[in-house]
mmCIF file of C-alpha atoms in Angstrom:
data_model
loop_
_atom_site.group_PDB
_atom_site.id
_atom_site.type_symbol
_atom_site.label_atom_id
_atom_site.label_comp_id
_atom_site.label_asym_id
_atom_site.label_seq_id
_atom_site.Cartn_x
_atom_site.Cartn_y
_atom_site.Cartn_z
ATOM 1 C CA UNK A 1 -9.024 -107.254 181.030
ATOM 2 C CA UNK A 2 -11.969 -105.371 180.219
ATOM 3 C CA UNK A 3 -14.516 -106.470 177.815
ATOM 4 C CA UNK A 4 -16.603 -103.789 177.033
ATOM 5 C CA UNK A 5 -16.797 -103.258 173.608
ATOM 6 C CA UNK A 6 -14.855 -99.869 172.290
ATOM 7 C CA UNK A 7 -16.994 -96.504 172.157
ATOM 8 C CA UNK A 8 -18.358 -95.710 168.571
ATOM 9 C CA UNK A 9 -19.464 -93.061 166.987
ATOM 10 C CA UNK A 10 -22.006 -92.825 164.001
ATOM 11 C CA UNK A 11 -23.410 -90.212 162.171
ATOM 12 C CA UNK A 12 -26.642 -90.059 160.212
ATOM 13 C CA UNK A 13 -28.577 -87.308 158.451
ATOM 14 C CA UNK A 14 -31.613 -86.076 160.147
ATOM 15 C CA UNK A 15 -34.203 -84.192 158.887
ATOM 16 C CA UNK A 16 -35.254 -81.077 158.833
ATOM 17 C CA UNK A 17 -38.040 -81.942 161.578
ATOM 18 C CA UNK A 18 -35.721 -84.212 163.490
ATOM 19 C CA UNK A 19 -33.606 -80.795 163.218
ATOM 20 C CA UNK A 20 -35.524 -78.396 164.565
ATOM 21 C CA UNK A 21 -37.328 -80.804 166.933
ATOM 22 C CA UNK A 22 -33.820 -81.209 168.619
ATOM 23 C CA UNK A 23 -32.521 -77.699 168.156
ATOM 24 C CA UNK A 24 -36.065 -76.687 170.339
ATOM 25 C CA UNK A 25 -35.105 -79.641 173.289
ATOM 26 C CA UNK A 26 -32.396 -77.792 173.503
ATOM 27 C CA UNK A 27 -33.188 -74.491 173.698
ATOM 28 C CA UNK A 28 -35.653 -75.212 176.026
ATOM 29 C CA UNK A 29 -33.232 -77.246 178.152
ATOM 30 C CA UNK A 30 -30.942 -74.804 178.164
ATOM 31 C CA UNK A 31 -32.878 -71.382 178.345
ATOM 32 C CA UNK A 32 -32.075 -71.055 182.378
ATOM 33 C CA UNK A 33 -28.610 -71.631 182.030
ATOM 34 C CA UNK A 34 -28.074 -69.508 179.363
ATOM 35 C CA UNK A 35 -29.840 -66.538 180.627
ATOM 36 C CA UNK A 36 -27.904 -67.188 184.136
ATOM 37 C CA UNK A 37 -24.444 -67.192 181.575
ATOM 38 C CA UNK A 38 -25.557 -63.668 179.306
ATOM 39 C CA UNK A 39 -28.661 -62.485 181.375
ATOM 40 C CA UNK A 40 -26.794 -59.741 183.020
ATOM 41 C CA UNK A 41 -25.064 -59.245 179.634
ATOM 42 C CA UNK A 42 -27.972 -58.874 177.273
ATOM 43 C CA UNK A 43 -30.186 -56.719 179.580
ATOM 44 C CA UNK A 44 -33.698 -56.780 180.385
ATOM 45 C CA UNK A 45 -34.265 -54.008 178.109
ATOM 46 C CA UNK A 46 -31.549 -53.257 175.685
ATOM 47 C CA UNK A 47 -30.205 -54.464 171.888
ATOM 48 C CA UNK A 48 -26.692 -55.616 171.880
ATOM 49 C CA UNK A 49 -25.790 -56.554 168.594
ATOM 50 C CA UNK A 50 -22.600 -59.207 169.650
ATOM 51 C CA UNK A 51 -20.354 -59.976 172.366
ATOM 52 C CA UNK A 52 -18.073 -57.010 172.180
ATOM 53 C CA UNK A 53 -21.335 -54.899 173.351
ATOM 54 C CA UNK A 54 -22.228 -52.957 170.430
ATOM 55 C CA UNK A 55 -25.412 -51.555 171.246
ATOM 56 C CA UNK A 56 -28.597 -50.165 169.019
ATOM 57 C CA UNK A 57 -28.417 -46.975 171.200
ATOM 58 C CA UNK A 58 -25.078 -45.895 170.087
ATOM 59 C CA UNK A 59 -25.521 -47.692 166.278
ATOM 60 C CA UNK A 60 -28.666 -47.267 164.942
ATOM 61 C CA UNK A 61 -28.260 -50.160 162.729
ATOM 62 C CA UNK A 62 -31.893 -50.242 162.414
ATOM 63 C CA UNK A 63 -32.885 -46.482 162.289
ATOM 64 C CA UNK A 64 -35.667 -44.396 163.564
ATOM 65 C CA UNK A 65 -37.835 -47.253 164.486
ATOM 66 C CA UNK A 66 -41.086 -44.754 166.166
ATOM 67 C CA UNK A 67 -43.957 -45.751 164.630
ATOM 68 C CA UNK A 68 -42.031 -48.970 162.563
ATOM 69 C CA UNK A 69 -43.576 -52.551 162.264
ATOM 70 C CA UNK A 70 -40.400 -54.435 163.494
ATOM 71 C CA UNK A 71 -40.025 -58.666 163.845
ATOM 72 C CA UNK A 72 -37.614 -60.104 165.974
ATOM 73 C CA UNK A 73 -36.265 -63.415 164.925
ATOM 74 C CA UNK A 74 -35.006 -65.641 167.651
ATOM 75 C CA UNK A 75 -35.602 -63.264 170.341
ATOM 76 C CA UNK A 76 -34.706 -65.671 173.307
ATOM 77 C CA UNK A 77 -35.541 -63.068 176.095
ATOM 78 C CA UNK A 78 -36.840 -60.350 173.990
ATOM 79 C CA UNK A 79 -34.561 -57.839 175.341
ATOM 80 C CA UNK A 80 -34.044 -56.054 172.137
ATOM 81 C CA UNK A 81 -37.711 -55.981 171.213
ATOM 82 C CA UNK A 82 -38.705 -54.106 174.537
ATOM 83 C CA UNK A 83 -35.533 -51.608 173.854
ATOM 84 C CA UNK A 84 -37.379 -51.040 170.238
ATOM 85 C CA UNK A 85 -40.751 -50.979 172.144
ATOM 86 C CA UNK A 86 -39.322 -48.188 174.124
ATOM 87 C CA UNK A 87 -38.291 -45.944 171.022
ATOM 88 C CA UNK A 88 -41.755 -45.998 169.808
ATOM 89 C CA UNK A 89 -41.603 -49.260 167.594
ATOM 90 C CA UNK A 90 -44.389 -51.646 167.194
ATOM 91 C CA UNK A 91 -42.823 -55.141 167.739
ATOM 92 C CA UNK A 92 -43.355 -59.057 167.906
ATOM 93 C CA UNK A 93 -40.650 -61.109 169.315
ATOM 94 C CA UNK A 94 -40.404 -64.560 167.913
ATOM 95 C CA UNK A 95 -38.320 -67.682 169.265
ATOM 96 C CA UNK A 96 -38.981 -71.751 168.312
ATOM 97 C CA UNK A 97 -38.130 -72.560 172.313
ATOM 98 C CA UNK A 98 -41.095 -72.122 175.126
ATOM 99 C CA UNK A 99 -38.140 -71.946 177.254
ATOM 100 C CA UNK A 100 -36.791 -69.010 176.241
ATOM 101 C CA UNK A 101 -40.076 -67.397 175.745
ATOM 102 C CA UNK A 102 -40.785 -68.426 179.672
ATOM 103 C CA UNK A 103 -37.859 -66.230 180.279
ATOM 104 C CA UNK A 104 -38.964 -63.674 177.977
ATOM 105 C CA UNK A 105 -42.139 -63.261 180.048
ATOM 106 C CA UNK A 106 -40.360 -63.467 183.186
ATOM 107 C CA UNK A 107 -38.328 -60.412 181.925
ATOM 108 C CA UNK A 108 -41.415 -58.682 181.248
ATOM 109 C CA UNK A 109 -42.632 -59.058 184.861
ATOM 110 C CA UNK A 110 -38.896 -57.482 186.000
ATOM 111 C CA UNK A 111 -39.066 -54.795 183.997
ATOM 112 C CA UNK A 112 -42.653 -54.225 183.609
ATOM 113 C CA UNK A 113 -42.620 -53.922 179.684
ATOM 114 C CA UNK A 114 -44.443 -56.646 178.041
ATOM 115 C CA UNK A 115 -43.886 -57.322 174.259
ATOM 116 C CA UNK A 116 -46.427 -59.883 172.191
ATOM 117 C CA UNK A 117 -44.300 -62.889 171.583
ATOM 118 C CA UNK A 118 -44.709 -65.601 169.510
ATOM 119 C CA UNK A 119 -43.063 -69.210 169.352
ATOM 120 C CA UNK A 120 -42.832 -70.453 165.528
ATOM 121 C CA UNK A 121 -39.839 -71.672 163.547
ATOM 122 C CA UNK A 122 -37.911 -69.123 161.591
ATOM 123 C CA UNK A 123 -38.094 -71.478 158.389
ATOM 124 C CA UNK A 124 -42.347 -71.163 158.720
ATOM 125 C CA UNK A 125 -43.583 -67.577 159.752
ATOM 126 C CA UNK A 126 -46.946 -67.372 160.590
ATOM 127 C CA UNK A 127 -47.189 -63.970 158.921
ATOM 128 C CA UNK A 128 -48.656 -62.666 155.960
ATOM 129 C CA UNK A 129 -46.475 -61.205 153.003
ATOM 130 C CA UNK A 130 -44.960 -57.633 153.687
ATOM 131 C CA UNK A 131 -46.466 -57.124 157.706
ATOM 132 C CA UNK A 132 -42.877 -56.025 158.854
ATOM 133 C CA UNK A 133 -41.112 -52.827 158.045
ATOM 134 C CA UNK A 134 -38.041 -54.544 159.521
ATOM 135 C CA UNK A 135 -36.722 -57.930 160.575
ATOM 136 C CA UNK A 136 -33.832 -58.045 163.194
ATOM 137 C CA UNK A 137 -31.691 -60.909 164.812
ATOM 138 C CA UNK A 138 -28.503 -60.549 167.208
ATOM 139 C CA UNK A 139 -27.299 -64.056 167.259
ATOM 140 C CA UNK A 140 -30.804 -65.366 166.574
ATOM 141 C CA UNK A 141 -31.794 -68.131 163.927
ATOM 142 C CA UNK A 142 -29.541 -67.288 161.515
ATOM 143 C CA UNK A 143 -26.372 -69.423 162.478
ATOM 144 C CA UNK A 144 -29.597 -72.232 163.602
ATOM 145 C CA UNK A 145 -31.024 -72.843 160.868
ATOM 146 C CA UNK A 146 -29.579 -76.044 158.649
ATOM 147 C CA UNK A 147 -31.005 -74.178 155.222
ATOM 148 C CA UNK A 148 -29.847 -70.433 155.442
ATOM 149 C CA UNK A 149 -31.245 -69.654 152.189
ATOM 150 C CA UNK A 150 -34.798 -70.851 153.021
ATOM 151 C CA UNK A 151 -34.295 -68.781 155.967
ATOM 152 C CA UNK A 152 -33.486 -65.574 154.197
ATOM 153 C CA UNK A 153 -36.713 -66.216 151.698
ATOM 154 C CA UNK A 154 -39.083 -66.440 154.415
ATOM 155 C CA UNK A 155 -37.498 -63.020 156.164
ATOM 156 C CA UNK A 156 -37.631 -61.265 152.530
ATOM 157 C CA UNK A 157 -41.541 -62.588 152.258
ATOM 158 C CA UNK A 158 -42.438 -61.111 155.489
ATOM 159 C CA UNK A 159 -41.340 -58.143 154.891
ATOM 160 C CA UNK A 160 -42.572 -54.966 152.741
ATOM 161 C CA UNK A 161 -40.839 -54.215 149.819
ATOM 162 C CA UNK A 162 -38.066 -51.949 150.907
ATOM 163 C CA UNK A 163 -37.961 -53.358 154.213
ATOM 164 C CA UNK A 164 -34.953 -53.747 155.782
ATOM 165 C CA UNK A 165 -33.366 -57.201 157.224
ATOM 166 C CA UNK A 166 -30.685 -56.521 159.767
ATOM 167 C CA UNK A 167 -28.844 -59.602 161.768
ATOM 168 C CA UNK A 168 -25.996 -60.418 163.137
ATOM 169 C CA UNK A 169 -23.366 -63.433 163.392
ATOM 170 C CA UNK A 170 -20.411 -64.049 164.678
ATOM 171 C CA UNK A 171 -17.377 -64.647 161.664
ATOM 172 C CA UNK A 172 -15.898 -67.691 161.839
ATOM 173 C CA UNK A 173 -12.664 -66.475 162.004
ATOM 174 C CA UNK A 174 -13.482 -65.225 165.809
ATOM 175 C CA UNK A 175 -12.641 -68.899 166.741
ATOM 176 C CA UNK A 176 -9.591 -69.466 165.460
#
């Protein structure tokens, strides 16, 4: 007969720090294996908007970018923002996990295009009022973040008015 006691599970709220404290372990945990998994995918220097491949080059979602202040938010390798470097844009390329910024510089080094990059929660930008023409995610932040809404205030603040705030998600009906 065995006596161990049965498994149990419990749940507790965390908090917002306790959130993002664990949602950056994990990142940086897991930044190797994920760009092993979508490296090859994503590019060294390319935007692909989601997993069917849609690409900035063929979409423009974001427009003409030469001369453009853009933000990347949740960069993970930066891939996208040293595409947008290419086409003339000036970017920063933000991410809350040193361990996918370590792969964002050793992308650099690959490809020989270094972007500045900068890790800081999405929730907290460390920018003042209106300094990007655009803000951009693929898959970044967005579907991270416990308090969306905060999220999209801080995006709106960093950006000038008119600026544009482009990002994408998956639906949840993909997973059904």
């Amino acid at each position: 007969m065995n006596d161990d006691p049965e498994p149990t599970v419990t749940r507790r709220a965390v908090t917002e720090a306790e959130g993002r404290a664990a949602s950056r372990r994990w990142w940086d945990q897991d930044a190797d294996n994920y760009q092993e998994e979508h490296g090859t995918f994503l590019g060294d220097v390319d935007l692909v908007w989601c997993p069917e491949g849609l690409r900035e080059a063929d979409v423009r979602l974001l427009g003409d970018v030469k001369g453009a202040r853009l933000l990347e938010l949740g960069c993970g390798a930066a891939a996208g923002s040293r595409w947008l470097d290419g086409q003339g844009a000036e970017v920063v390329a933000l991410d809350l996990s040193a361990g996918m910024l370590r792969q964002a510089r050793l992308a650099a080094e690959r490809c020989g295009v270094p972007v500045p990059l900068v890790q800081a929660d999405a929730l907290a930008l460390p920018f003042r009022a209106g300094a990007f023409d655009t803000v951009h995610t693929a898959f970044g932040a967005v579907p991270f973040v416990a308090d969306s809404e905060a999220l999209m205030r801080e995006v709106y603040r960093v950006l000038r008015p008119g600026g544009l705030w482009v990002f994408a998600i998956t639906h949840p009906i993909k997973w059904i």
